[in-house]
Coordinates of C-alpha atoms and ligand atoms in Angstrom, one line a residue:
M1 CA -31.9 -24.0 22.2
I2 CA -31.4 -22.0 19.0
R3 CA -29.5 -24.2 16.5
K4 CA -30.3 -22.5 13.1
C5 CA -30.0 -19.0 11.7
L6 CA -32.0 -18.0 8.6
F7 CA -30.5 -15.4 6.3
P8 CA -33.1 -13.9 4.0
A9 CA -30.9 -12.8 1.1
A10 CA -33.1 -12.7 -1.9
G11 CA -33.9 -9.0 -2.1
Y12 CA -33.0 -6.9 -5.1
G13 CA -30.9 -4.3 -3.2
T14 CA -32.2 -1.5 -5.4
R15 CA -30.7 1.2 -3.2
F16 CA -27.3 -0.1 -4.3
L17 CA -27.8 -0.2 -8.1
P18 CA -25.9 -0.5 -10.3
A19 CA -23.5 -2.4 -8.0
T20 CA -26.2 -4.9 -7.2
K21 CA -27.2 -5.5 -10.8
A22 CA -25.2 -8.7 -11.0
T23 CA -23.7 -8.9 -7.5
P24 CA -25.8 -9.8 -4.4
K25 CA -26.0 -7.0 -1.9
E26 CA -24.9 -9.4 0.8
M27 CA -21.6 -9.9 -1.1
L28 CA -20.6 -6.2 -1.0
P29 CA -17.5 -6.0 1.1
V30 CA -16.8 -3.9 4.1
L31 CA -13.0 -3.9 3.9
T32 CA -12.2 -7.4 2.7
K33 CA -15.2 -9.3 4.0
P34 CA -18.6 -9.5 2.4
L35 CA -21.5 -8.5 4.6
I36 CA -22.9 -12.0 4.8
Q37 CA -19.6 -13.3 6.3
Y38 CA -19.9 -10.8 9.2
G39 CA -23.4 -12.2 9.7
V40 CA -22.3 -15.8 9.7
E41 CA -19.6 -14.9 12.2
E42 CA -22.1 -13.3 14.5
A43 CA -24.4 -16.3 14.3
L44 CA -21.4 -18.6 15.1
E45 CA -20.5 -16.5 18.0
A46 CA -24.0 -17.0 19.3
G47 CA -23.5 -20.7 19.3
I48 CA -25.3 -21.4 16.0
H49 CA -23.7 -23.7 13.5
T50 CA -26.4 -24.3 10.9
M51 CA -26.8 -21.4 8.4
A52 CA -30.0 -21.5 6.3
I53 CA -29.8 -19.1 3.4
V54 CA -32.8 -17.9 1.3
T55 CA -31.4 -16.8 -2.0
G56 CA -32.8 -15.8 -5.3
R57 CA -31.8 -15.5 -8.9
G58 CA -28.3 -14.0 -9.4
K59 CA -27.2 -14.9 -5.9
R60 CA -24.9 -17.9 -6.6
A61 CA -21.9 -15.9 -5.5
I62 CA -23.1 -16.5 -1.9
E63 CA -23.0 -20.3 -2.2
D64 CA -19.5 -20.1 -3.9
H65 CA -18.2 -17.9 -1.1
F66 CA -19.0 -20.5 1.6
D67 CA -17.4 -23.3 -0.4
I68 CA -13.9 -24.4 -1.2
S69 CA -12.3 -22.8 -4.3
Y70 CA -9.8 -25.5 -5.3
E71 CA -8.2 -23.7 -8.1
L72 CA -7.6 -20.5 -6.2
E73 CA -6.4 -22.3 -3.1
H74 CA -4.0 -24.4 -5.1
Q75 CA -2.7 -21.3 -6.9
I76 CA -1.9 -19.3 -3.7
K77 CA -0.7 -22.3 -1.6
G78 CA 2.7 -21.6 0.0
T79 CA 2.6 -17.9 -1.0
S80 CA 2.2 -14.8 1.3
K81 CA -1.4 -14.6 0.2
E82 CA -2.4 -18.0 1.6
P83 CA -3.3 -16.7 5.1
L84 CA -5.9 -14.4 3.6
L85 CA -8.1 -17.4 3.2
H86 CA -7.5 -18.9 6.6
E87 CA -10.4 -17.1 8.3
I88 CA -13.1 -18.0 5.8
R89 CA -11.7 -21.6 5.6
A90 CA -12.0 -22.0 9.4
L91 CA -15.5 -20.5 9.3
I92 CA -16.7 -23.0 6.6
D93 CA -15.3 -25.9 8.6
R94 CA -17.3 -24.9 11.6
C95 CA -20.7 -24.4 9.9
T96 CA -23.1 -26.2 7.7
F97 CA -24.9 -24.2 5.0
S98 CA -28.2 -25.0 3.3
Y99 CA -30.0 -23.0 0.7
T100 CA -33.4 -22.5 -0.8
R101 CA -34.6 -20.1 -3.4
Q102 CA -37.4 -17.5 -3.1
R103 CA -38.8 -17.5 -6.6
E104 CA -40.8 -14.2 -6.3
M105 CA -39.7 -11.4 -4.1
K106 CA -42.8 -11.0 -2.1
G107 CA -41.3 -9.4 1.0
L108 CA -39.3 -10.4 4.1
G109 CA -42.3 -12.3 5.6
H110 CA -42.5 -14.4 2.5
A111 CA -38.7 -14.9 2.4
I112 CA -38.9 -16.2 6.0
L113 CA -41.8 -18.5 5.1
T114 CA -39.7 -19.8 2.2
G115 CA -37.1 -20.8 4.7
E116 CA -39.4 -23.1 6.6
T117 CA -38.2 -26.1 4.7
L118 CA -34.7 -25.4 6.1
I119 CA -35.8 -24.7 9.6
G120 CA -38.6 -27.1 10.5
E121 CA -40.4 -27.1 13.8
E122 CA -37.9 -25.3 16.1
P123 CA -37.2 -21.8 17.3
F124 CA -34.6 -20.0 15.1
A125 CA -32.7 -16.8 14.5
V126 CA -33.1 -14.5 11.6
L127 CA -30.2 -12.3 10.5
L128 CA -30.4 -9.6 7.8
A129 CA -26.9 -9.3 6.7
D130 CA -27.3 -5.7 5.4
D131 CA -27.7 -4.6 9.0
L132 CA -24.1 -5.0 10.2
C133 CA -23.9 -5.1 14.0
E134 CA -21.0 -4.9 16.3
N135 CA -20.5 -4.9 20.0
S136 CA -16.8 -4.0 20.5
G137 CA -15.3 -6.4 22.9
G138 CA -18.6 -7.7 24.2
Q139 CA -21.1 -10.4 23.2
G140 CA -22.6 -10.0 19.7
V141 CA -26.2 -8.9 19.2
L142 CA -27.5 -12.4 18.2
G143 CA -25.6 -13.9 21.2
Q144 CA -27.4 -11.4 23.5
M145 CA -30.7 -12.4 22.0
V146 CA -30.1 -16.1 22.4
T147 CA -29.3 -15.6 26.0
L148 CA -32.6 -13.7 26.4
Y149 CA -34.5 -16.4 24.5
N150 CA -33.2 -19.1 26.8
K151 CA -34.8 -17.2 29.7
H152 CA -38.1 -16.1 28.1
R153 CA -38.9 -18.7 25.4
C154 CA -40.8 -16.4 23.0
S155 CA -40.1 -14.3 19.9
I156 CA -37.6 -11.5 20.3
V157 CA -36.9 -8.5 18.0
A158 CA -33.8 -6.3 18.3
I159 CA -34.7 -2.6 18.4
E160 CA -33.0 0.7 18.5
K161 CA -34.3 4.2 18.9
V162 CA -34.3 6.2 15.7
P163 CA -35.0 9.9 14.9
R164 CA -38.7 10.5 14.6
H165 CA -38.4 11.6 10.9
E166 CA -37.1 8.1 10.1
T167 CA -39.9 5.9 11.5
D168 CA -41.3 5.4 7.9
K169 CA -38.2 3.3 7.1
Y170 CA -38.8 0.7 9.8
G171 CA -41.1 -1.6 11.6
I172 CA -41.9 0.2 14.8
V173 CA -42.9 -1.4 18.2
A174 CA -44.7 0.0 21.2
G175 CA -44.8 -1.9 24.6
E176 CA -44.2 -1.9 28.2
E177 CA -40.7 -1.9 29.6
I178 CA -40.3 -5.0 31.8
G179 CA -36.6 -4.8 32.4
E180 CA -33.6 -2.7 31.4
G181 CA -34.0 -2.2 27.6
L182 CA -36.5 -5.1 27.4
Y183 CA -40.1 -4.5 26.3
R184 CA -43.2 -6.7 26.1
V185 CA -44.6 -5.6 22.8
H186 CA -48.3 -4.8 22.4
D187 CA -48.3 -2.9 19.1
M188 CA -46.2 -3.1 15.9
V189 CA -46.6 -1.0 12.7
E190 CA -44.7 -1.3 9.4
K191 CA -43.2 2.0 8.3
P192 CA -45.5 4.4 10.1
S193 CA -45.3 8.1 9.3
P194 CA -43.6 10.3 11.9
E195 CA -47.1 11.8 12.7
K196 CA -48.7 8.4 13.3
T197 CA -45.9 6.3 14.8
P198 CA -46.7 4.7 18.2
S199 CA -43.0 5.2 19.3
T200 CA -39.5 5.6 17.9
L201 CA -38.3 2.1 18.7
A202 CA -37.4 0.5 15.4
I203 CA -36.9 -3.1 14.6
I204 CA -33.5 -3.9 13.1
G205 CA -32.3 -7.0 11.2
R206 CA -32.1 -9.5 14.1
Y207 CA -34.9 -11.7 15.2
I208 CA -35.5 -14.9 17.2
L209 CA -38.8 -16.5 16.1
T210 CA -40.8 -19.4 17.5
P211 CA -41.9 -21.8 14.8
D212 CA -45.6 -21.0 15.0
I213 CA -44.7 -17.9 13.0
F214 CA -44.8 -20.1 9.8
D215 CA -48.5 -20.9 10.2
I216 CA -49.2 -17.2 11.0
L217 CA -47.2 -16.1 7.9
R218 CA -49.2 -18.6 5.7
E219 CA -52.3 -16.8 6.8
T220 CA -50.9 -13.2 6.6
P221 CA -52.2 -11.3 3.6
P222 CA -49.9 -9.0 1.7
G223 CA -49.6 -5.7 3.6
R224 CA -47.8 -2.5 2.9
G225 CA -46.3 -2.4 -0.6
G226 CA -48.1 -5.7 -1.6
E227 CA -45.4 -7.6 0.4
I228 CA -46.0 -10.1 3.2
Q229 CA -44.7 -8.3 6.2
I230 CA -43.0 -10.1 9.1
T231 CA -44.3 -7.2 11.3
D232 CA -47.9 -8.1 10.6
A233 CA -47.3 -11.8 11.5
L234 CA -45.4 -10.8 14.7
L235 CA -48.2 -8.6 15.8
R236 CA -50.4 -11.7 16.0
Q237 CA -47.9 -13.2 18.4
A238 CA -47.6 -9.9 20.3
R239 CA -51.3 -9.8 20.9
K240 CA -50.8 -13.0 23.0
G241 CA -47.9 -11.4 24.9
R242 CA -45.5 -13.6 23.0
V243 CA -43.0 -11.0 21.6
L244 CA -40.2 -9.1 23.4
A245 CA -38.3 -6.2 22.0
Y246 CA -34.7 -5.8 23.1
R247 CA -32.5 -2.7 22.9
F248 CA -29.3 -4.4 22.2
Q249 CA -25.8 -3.5 23.3
G250 CA -23.6 -2.4 20.4
Q251 CA -23.8 -0.5 17.2
R252 CA -25.7 -1.1 14.0
F253 CA -24.8 0.0 10.5
D254 CA -27.5 0.1 7.8
C255 CA -25.4 -1.3 5.0
G256 CA -28.4 -1.5 2.7
S257 CA -28.0 2.3 2.3
V258 CA -24.9 4.0 0.8
E259 CA -24.5 6.3 3.8
G260 CA -24.6 3.4 6.4
F261 CA -22.3 1.3 4.2
V262 CA -19.7 4.1 4.1
M263 CA -20.0 4.6 7.9
A264 CA -19.4 0.9 8.5
T265 CA -16.4 0.9 6.2
N266 CA -14.9 3.9 8.0
H267 CA -15.6 2.4 11.4
F268 CA -13.9 -0.9 10.6
Y269 CA -11.0 0.7 8.8
K270 CA -10.3 2.8 11.9
K271 CA -10.7 -0.2 14.1
F272 CA -8.2 -2.4 12.2
H273 CA -5.8 0.3 11.0
S274 CA -5.2 2.5 13.9
Ligands
UTP1 P1 -34.9 -4.7 2.1 O1 -36.1 -4.0 2.5 O2 -33.6 -4.1 2.4 O3 -35.0 -4.9 0.5 O4 -34.9 -6.2 2.5 P2 -33.8 -5.2 -0.6 O5 -34.5 -5.6 -1.8 O6 -32.8 -6.1 0.0 O7 -33.1 -3.7 -0.8 P3 -33.6 -2.4 -1.4 O8 -34.6 -1.8 -0.4 O9 -34.3 -2.7 -2.8 O10 -32.4 -1.6 -1.6 C1 -34.6 -6.6 3.9 C2 -34.0 -8.0 3.9 O11 -35.0 -8.9 3.4 C3 -34.5 -9.7 2.3 C4 -33.4 -8.8 1.7 O12 -32.5 -9.6 1.0 C5 -32.8 -8.1 2.9 O13 -31.9 -9.0 3.6 N1 -35.7 -9.9 1.4 C6 -36.5 -8.9 1.1 C7 -35.8 -11.1 0.8 O14 -35.0 -12.1 1.1 N2 -36.9 -11.3 0.0 C8 -37.8 -10.3 -0.3 O15 -38.7 -10.6 -1.1 C9 -37.6 -9.1 0.3

């Protein structure tokens, strides 16, 4: 059973400077909700109630968001504004939040390893809040992956097909299709050039990982860009046939980029205001 979701949220978010100079990228709002709140809602919908967040310097707004704000709540009590806090209040009541800090930004793999103290010896989900996913009317992406995990009991990465000229922005997988949209992974490369990529199936920000990944990450040397890459660690599991890649149902917005962020904003605005 997947009980915990890890949110690596320590990155600098340089593509969004200057907005992210003093504000965590995960707190940028799509309409009125910060990105990380969409992520927590998706995890909750997948049946996960324990949120484990890896933060860094300058990220305290995330902790404050998932806490009570007595002064504010007292101020708006009984006014027409009060309902605006109902949703987040209900969310906080249904989850527990724990935090740890990544002191040096040594990459996603390192951020996940930093989260070991919050996860322990059990399989867990990883959600990158800047990939905003939606499956209108259907099960959320993490929920779909938890269902798959319960059947296959191995690590799972969510993937989508990307244009060939964009492979150098993603971890790319190659494998054998064993079911509709489900692949047994045999190769993984971090940000390959379009000429050298083994496929155009790109990993997006949703993972289910088995806890042996922590030992593997500890032994994984820094890879591309001097960072510890989760892709390198997953490849070790993949070589034992222990990684599946899943083409999820739904839509993903890359809210770490300005273009994806604007697309998400337009999408949700149309959805709620038409
Ligand atoms: P990104 O590659 O999007 O990096 O990280 P970033 O720093 O957030 O953004 P840019 O590229 O500078 O604009 C993917 C995810 O991994 C987390 C980020 O917070 C994001 O959710 N991350 C990355 C960490 O938690 N720690 C790291 O050292 C690196």
